[in-house]
mmCIF file of C-alpha atoms (C1' of nucleotides) in Angstrom:
data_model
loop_
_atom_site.group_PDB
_atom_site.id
_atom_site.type_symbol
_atom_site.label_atom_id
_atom_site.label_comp_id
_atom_site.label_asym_id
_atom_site.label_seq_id
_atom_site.Cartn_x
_atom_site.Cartn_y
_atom_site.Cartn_z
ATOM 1 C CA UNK A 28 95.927 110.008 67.474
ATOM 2 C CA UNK A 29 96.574 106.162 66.259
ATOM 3 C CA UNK A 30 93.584 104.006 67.005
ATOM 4 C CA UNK A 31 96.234 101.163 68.081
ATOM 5 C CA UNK A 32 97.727 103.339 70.705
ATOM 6 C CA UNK A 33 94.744 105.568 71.916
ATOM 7 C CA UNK A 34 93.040 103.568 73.908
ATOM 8 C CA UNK A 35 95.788 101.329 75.602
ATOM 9 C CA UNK A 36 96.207 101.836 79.225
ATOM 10 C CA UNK A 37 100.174 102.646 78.717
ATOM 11 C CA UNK A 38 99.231 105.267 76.551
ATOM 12 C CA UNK A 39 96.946 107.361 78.981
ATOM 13 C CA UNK A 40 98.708 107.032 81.629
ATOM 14 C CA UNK A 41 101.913 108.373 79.746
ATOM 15 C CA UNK A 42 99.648 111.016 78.260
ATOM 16 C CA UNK A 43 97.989 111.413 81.934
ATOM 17 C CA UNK A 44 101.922 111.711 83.516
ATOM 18 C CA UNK A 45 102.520 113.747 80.681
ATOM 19 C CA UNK A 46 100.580 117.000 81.944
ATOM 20 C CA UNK A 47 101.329 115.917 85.348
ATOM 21 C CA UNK A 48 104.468 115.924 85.384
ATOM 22 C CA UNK A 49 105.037 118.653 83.001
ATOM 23 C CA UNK A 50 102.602 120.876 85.259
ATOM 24 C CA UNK A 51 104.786 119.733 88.507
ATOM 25 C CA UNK A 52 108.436 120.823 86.456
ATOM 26 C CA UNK A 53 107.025 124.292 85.538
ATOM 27 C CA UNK A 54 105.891 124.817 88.921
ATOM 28 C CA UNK A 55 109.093 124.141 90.618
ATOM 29 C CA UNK A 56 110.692 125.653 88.019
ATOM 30 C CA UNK A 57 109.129 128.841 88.828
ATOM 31 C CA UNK A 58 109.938 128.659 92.026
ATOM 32 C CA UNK A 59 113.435 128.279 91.814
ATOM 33 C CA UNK A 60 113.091 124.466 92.829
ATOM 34 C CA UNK A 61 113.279 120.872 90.902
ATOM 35 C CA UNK A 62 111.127 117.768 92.278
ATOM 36 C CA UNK A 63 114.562 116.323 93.722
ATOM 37 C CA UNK A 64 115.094 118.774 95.448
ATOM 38 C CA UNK A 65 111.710 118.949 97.093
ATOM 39 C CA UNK A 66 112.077 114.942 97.846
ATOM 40 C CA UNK A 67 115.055 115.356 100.000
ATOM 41 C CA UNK A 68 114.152 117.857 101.659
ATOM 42 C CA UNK A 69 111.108 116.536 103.071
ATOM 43 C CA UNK A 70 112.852 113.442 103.566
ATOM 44 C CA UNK A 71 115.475 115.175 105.723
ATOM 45 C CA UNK A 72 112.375 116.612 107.509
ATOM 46 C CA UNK A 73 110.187 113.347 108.156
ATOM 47 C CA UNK A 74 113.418 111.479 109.006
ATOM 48 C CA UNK A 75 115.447 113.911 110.674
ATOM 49 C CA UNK A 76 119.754 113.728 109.683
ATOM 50 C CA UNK A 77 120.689 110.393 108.467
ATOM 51 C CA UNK A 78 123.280 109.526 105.626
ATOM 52 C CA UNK A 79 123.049 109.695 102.018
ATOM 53 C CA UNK A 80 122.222 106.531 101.057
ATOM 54 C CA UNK A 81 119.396 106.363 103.452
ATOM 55 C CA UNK A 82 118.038 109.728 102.234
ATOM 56 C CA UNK A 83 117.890 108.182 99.006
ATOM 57 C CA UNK A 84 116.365 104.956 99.823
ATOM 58 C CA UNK A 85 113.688 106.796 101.796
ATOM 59 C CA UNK A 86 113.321 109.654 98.894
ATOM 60 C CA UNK A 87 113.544 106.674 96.333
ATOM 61 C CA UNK A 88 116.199 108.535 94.603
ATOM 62 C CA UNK A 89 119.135 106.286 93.583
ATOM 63 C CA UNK A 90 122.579 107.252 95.944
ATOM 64 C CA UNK A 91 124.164 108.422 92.968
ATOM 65 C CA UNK A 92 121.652 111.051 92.152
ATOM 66 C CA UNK A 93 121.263 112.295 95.947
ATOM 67 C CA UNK A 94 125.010 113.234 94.900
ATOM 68 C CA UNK A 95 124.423 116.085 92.863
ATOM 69 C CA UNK A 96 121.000 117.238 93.912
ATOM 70 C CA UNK A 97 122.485 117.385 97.014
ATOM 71 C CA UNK A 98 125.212 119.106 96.249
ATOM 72 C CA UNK A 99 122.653 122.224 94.888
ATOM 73 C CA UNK A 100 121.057 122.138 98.425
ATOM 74 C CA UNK A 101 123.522 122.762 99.820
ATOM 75 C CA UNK A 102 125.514 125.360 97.657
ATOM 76 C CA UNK A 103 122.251 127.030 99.022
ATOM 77 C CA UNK A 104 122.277 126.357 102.216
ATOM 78 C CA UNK A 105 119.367 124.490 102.490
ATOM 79 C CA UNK A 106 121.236 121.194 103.997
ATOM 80 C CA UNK A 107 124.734 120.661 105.572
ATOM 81 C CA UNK A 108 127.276 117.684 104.863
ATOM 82 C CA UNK A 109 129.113 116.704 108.023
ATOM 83 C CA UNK A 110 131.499 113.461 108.668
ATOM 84 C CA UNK A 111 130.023 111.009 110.779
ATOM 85 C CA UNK A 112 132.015 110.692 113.765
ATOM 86 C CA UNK A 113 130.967 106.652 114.237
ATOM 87 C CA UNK A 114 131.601 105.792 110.599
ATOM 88 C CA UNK A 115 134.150 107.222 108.168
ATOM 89 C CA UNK A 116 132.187 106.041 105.330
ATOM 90 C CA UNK A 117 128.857 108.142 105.787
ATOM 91 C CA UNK A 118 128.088 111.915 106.018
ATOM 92 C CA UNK A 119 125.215 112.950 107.924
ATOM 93 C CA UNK A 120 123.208 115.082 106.428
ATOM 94 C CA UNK A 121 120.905 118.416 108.087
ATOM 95 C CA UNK A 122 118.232 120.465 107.182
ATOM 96 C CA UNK A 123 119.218 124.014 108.020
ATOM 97 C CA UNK A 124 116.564 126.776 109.010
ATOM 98 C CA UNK A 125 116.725 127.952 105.064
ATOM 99 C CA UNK A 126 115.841 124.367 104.224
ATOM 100 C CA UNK A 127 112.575 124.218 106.573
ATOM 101 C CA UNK A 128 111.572 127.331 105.245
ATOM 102 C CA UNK A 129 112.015 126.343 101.672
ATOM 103 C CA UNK A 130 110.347 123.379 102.380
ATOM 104 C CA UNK A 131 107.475 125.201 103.441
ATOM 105 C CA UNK A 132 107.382 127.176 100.410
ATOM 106 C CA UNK A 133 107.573 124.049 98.262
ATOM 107 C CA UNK A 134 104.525 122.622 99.975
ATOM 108 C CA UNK A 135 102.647 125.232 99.233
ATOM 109 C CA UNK A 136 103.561 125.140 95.348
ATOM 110 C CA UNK A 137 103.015 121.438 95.235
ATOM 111 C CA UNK A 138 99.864 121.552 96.698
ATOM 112 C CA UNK A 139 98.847 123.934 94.120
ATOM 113 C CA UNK A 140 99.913 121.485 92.007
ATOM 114 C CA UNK A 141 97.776 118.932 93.236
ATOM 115 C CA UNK A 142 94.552 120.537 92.282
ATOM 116 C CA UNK A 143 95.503 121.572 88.759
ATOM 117 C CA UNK A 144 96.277 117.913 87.937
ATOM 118 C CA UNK A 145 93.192 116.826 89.045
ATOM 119 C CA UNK A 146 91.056 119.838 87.590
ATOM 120 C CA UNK A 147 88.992 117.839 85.275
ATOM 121 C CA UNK A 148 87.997 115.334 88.077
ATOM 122 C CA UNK A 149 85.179 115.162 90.456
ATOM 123 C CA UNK A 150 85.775 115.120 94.359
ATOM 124 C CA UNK A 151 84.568 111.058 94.070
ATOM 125 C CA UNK A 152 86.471 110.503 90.305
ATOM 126 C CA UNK A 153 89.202 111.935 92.494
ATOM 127 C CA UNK A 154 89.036 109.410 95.750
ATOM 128 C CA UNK A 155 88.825 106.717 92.528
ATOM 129 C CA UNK A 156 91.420 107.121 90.612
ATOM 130 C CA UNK A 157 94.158 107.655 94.238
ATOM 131 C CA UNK A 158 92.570 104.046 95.141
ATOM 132 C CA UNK A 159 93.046 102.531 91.475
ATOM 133 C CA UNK A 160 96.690 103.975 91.126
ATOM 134 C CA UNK A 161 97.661 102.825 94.253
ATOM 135 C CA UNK A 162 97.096 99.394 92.679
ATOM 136 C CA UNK A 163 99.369 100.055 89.765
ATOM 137 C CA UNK A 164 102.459 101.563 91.223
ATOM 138 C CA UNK A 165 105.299 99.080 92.029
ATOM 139 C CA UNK A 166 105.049 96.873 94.818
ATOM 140 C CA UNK A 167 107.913 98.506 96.997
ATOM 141 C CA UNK A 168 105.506 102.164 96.218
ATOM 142 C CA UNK B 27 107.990 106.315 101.368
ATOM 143 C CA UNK B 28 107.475 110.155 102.389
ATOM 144 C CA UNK B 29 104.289 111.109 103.713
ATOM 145 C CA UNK B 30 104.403 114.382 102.021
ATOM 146 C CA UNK B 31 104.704 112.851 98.828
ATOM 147 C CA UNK B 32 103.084 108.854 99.023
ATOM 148 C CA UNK B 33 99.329 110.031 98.967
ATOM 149 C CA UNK B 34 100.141 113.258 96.337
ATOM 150 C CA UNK B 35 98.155 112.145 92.869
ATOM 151 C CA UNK B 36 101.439 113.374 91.015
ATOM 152 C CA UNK B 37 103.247 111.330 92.862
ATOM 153 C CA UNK B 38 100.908 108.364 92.240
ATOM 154 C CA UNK B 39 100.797 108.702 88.637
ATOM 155 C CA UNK B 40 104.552 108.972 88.337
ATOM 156 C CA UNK B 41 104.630 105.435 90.718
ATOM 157 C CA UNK B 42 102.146 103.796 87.603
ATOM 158 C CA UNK B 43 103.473 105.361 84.905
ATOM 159 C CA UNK B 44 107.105 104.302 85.970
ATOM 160 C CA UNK B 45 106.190 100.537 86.646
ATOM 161 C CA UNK B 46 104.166 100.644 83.085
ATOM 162 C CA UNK B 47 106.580 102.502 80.732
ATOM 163 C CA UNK B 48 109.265 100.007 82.338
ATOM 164 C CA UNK B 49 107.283 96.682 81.326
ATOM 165 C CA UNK B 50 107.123 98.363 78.075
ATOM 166 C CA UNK B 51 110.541 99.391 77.477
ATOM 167 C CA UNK B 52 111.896 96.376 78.804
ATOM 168 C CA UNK B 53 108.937 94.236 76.015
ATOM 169 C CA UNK B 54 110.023 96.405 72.937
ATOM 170 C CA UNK B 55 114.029 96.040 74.167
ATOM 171 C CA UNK B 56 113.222 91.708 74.555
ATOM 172 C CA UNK B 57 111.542 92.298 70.675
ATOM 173 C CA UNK B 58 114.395 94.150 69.301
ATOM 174 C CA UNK B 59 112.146 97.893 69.119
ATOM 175 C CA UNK B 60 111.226 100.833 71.161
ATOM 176 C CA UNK B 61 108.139 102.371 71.492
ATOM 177 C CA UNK B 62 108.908 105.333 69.513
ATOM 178 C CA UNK B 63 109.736 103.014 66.395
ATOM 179 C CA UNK B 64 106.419 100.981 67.208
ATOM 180 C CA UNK B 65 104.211 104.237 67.330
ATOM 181 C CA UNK B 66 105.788 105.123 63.503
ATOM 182 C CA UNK B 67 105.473 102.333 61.911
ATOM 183 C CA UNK B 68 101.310 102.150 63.558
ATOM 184 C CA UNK B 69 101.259 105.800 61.797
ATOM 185 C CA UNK B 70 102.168 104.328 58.186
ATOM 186 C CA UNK B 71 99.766 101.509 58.604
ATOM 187 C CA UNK B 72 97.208 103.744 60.166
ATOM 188 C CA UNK B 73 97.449 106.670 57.760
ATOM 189 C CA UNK B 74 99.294 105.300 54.693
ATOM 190 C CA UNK B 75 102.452 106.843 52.916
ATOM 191 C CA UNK B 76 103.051 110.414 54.608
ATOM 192 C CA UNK B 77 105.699 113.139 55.133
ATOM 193 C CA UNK B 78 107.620 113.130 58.035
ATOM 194 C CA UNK B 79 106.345 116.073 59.245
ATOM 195 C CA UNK B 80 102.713 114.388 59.058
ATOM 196 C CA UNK B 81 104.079 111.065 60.596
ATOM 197 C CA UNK B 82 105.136 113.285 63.794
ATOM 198 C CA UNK B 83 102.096 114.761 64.174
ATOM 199 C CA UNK B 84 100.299 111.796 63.773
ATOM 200 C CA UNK B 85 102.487 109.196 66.287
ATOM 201 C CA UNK B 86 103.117 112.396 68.612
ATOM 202 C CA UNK B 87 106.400 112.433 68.081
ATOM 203 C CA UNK B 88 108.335 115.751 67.357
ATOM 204 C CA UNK B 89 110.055 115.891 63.625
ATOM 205 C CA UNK B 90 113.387 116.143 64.613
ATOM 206 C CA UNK B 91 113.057 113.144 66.840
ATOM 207 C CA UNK B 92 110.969 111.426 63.870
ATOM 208 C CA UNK B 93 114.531 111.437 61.512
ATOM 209 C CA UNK B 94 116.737 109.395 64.126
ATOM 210 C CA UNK B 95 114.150 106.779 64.507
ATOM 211 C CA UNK B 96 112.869 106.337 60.884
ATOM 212 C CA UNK B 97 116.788 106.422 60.316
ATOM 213 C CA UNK B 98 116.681 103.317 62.387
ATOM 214 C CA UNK B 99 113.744 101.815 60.644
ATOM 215 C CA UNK B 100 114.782 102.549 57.533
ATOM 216 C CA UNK B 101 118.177 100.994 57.911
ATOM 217 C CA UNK B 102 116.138 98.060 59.147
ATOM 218 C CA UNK B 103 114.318 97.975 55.838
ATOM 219 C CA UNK B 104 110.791 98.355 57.662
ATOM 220 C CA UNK B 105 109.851 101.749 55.942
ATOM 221 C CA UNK B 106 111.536 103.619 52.685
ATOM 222 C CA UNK B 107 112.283 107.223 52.286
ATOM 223 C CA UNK B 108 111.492 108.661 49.161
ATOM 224 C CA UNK B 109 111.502 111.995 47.561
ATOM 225 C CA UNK B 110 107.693 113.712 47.253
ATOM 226 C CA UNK B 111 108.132 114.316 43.314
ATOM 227 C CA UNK B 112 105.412 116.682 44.215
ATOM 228 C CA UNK B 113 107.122 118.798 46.893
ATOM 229 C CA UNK B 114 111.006 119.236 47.168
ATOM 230 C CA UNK B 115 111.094 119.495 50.773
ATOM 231 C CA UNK B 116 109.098 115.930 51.501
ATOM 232 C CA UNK B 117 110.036 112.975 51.675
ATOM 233 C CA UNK B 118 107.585 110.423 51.449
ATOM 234 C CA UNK B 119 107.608 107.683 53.901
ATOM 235 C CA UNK B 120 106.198 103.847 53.274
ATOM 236 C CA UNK B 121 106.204 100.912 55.251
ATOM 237 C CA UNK B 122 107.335 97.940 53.898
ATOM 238 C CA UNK B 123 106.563 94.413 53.454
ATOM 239 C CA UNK B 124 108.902 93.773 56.658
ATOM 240 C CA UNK B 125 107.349 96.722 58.399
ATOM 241 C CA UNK B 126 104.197 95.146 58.380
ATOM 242 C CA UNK B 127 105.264 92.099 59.265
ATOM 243 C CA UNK B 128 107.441 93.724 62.330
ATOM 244 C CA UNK B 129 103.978 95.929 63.218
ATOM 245 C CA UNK B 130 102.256 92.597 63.349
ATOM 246 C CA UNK B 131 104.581 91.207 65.550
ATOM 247 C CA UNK B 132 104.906 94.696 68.045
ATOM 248 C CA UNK B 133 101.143 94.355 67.901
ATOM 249 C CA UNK B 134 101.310 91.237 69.979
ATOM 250 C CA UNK B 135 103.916 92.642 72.361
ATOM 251 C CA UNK B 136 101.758 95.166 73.378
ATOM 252 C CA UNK B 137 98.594 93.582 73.991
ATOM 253 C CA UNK B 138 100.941 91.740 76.350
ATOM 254 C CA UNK B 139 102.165 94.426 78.451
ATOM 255 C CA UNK B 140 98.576 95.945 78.664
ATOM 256 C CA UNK B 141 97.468 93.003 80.553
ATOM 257 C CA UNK B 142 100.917 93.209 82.595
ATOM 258 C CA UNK B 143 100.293 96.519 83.320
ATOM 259 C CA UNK B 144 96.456 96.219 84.518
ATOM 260 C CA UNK B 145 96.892 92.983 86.389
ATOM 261 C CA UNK B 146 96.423 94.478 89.550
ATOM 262 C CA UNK B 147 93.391 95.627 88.767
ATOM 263 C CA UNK B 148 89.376 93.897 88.223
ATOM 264 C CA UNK B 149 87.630 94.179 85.055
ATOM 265 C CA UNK B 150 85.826 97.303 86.133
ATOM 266 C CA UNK B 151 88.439 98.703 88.139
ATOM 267 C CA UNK B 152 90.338 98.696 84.651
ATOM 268 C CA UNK B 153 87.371 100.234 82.611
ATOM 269 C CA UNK B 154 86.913 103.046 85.637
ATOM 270 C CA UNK B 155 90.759 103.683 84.943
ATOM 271 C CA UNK B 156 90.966 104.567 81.441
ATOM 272 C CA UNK B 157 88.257 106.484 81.907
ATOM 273 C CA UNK B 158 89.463 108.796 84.610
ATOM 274 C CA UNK B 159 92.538 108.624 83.003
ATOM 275 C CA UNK B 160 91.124 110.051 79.596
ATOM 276 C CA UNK B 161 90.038 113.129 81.383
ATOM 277 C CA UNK B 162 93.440 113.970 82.610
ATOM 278 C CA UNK B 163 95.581 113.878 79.532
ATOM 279 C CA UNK B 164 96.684 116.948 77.978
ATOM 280 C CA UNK B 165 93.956 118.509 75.716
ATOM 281 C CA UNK B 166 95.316 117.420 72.051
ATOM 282 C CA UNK B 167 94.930 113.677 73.128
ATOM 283 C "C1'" DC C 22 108.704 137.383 52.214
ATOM 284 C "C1'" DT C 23 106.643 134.003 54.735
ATOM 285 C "C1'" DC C 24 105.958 129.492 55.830
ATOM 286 C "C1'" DA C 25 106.876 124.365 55.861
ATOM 287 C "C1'" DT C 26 110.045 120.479 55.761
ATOM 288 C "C1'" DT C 27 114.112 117.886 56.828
ATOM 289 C "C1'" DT C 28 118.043 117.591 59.452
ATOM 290 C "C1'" DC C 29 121.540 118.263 63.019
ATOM 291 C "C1'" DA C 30 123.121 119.601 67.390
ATOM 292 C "C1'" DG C 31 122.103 120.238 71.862
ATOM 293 C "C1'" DT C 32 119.397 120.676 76.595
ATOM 294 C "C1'" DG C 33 117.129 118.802 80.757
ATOM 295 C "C1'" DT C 34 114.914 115.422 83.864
ATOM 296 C "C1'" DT C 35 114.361 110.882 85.530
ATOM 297 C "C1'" DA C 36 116.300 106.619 86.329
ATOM 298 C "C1'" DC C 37 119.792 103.581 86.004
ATOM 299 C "C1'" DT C 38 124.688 101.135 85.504
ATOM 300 C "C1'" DG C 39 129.424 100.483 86.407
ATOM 301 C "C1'" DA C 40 133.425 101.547 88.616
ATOM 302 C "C1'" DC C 41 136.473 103.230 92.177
ATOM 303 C "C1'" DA C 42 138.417 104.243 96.735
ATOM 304 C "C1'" DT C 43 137.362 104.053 101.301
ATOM 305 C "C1'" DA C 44 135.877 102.127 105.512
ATOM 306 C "C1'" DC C 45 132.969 99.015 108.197
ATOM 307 C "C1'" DC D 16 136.954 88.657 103.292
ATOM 308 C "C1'" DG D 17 132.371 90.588 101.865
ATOM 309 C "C1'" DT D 18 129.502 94.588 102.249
ATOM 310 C "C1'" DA D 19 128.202 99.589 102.484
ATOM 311 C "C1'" DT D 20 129.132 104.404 101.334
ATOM 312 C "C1'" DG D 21 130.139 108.422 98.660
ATOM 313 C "C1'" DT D 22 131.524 109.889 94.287
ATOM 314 C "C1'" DC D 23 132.102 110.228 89.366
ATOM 315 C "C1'" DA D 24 131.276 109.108 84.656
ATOM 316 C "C1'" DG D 25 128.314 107.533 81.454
ATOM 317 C "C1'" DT D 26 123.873 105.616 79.260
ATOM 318 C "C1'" DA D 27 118.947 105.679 77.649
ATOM 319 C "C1'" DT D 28 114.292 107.405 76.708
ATOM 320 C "C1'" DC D 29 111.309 111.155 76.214
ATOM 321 C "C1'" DA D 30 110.289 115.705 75.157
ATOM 322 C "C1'" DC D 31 111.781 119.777 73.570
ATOM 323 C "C1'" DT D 32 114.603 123.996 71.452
ATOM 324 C "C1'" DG D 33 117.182 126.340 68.042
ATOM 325 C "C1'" DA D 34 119.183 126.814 63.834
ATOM 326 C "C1'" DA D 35 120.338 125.926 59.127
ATOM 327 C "C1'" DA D 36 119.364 124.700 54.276
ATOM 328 C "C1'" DT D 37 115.970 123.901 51.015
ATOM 329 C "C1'" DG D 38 111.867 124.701 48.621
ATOM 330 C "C1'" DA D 39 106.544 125.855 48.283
#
DNA sequence: CTCATTTCAGTGTTACTGACATAC
DNA sequence: CGTATGTCAGTATCACTGAAATGA
């Protein structure tokens, strides 16, 4: 690889994203699932029914996306759309029984996940490098 | 943010990785580039007059995604295609005079964003990064 | 025949923009 | 009125796939 670009910190961490992300796609990709997918749900889980544009605020998935991923959740039943009665604007969206149990299944595959990413680390390189990306991420993260 | 996903080290590196590749793109866009077109024309300097096939391999950058951009340096009159007298199915690829120049002034861009991108962190917080980071690319890096 | 090179066309995800109608 | 919501259409980068034509 190009000495100018090798050893610049954008180019790890896109390399380091890279596997990471790649490893995360295949996985959920196996499993039937896409990282969106996974987001809501466990944001419909930790916040209980709330509207789209909340769900994407809290999943930090922009309102037009939740639109379509959405949409695949629930074609499979894993949420519900319903009107809210106090405002004509919003839906309110549910996690059906399918959708806690796929979200079980999905925690399972991203914790799996977890530990491949960080394979070539030590258990203290580990702590490190949560505590120095922290630092990086944007400041709303 | 989601519990389930604010302390997960692929969710982490996706957080630095998106605050980092947007400084960049958003540098290269202000300069007139993108990163793919900076990472060629580092390859010509780097490695001198090559195929495009080579060039790929060299700026990581698959060959059919290596014609649209050289299109767009070429057009720019940073780099010339010619044919390989020696092999039909090369071309051979050369940075110009104005390449170098424009490599020069990408060079300057970058060193920019690095510091951008690492502000958050101390001298040897940034040092313990890239090194933790190095172990997590994919193997080839 | 097999392999490499250039090129084109197309896919998929993530993230984002702009616009629109609707309703608060 | 201004603002928020849901929706749709479209853009861009990055990475990749497949195929075709050419030539080693």
């Amino acid at each position: 690889m190009l000495d100018r670009i090798q050893h610049q910190a954008t180019w790890m961490l896109g390399r380091a994203h890279l596997r990471s992300h790649t490893l995360l796609q295949q996985a959920f990709a196996a499993a039937g699932s896409k990282p969106y997918h996974y987001r809501l749900l466990a944001a419909l889980e930790e916040y209980g029914a709330t509207s789209q544009a909340d769900l994407g605020r809290r999943a930090g998935i922009d309102r037009s996306d939740v639109v379509a991923s959405l949409n695949e959740l629930v074609e499979r039943s894993f949420a519900l759309r319903e009107p809210d009665p106090t405002d004509g604007r919003r839906n309110i969206v549910r996690l059906t029984k399918q959708g806690h149990a796929e979200l079980k299944r999905l925690d399972k595959v991203l914790a799996d996940i977890q530990v491949q990413v960080l394979a070539p680390l030590s258990e203290p390189e580990r702590a490190m490098l949560v505590r120095l990306l922290k630092k990086l991420g944007p400041e709303d993260a």
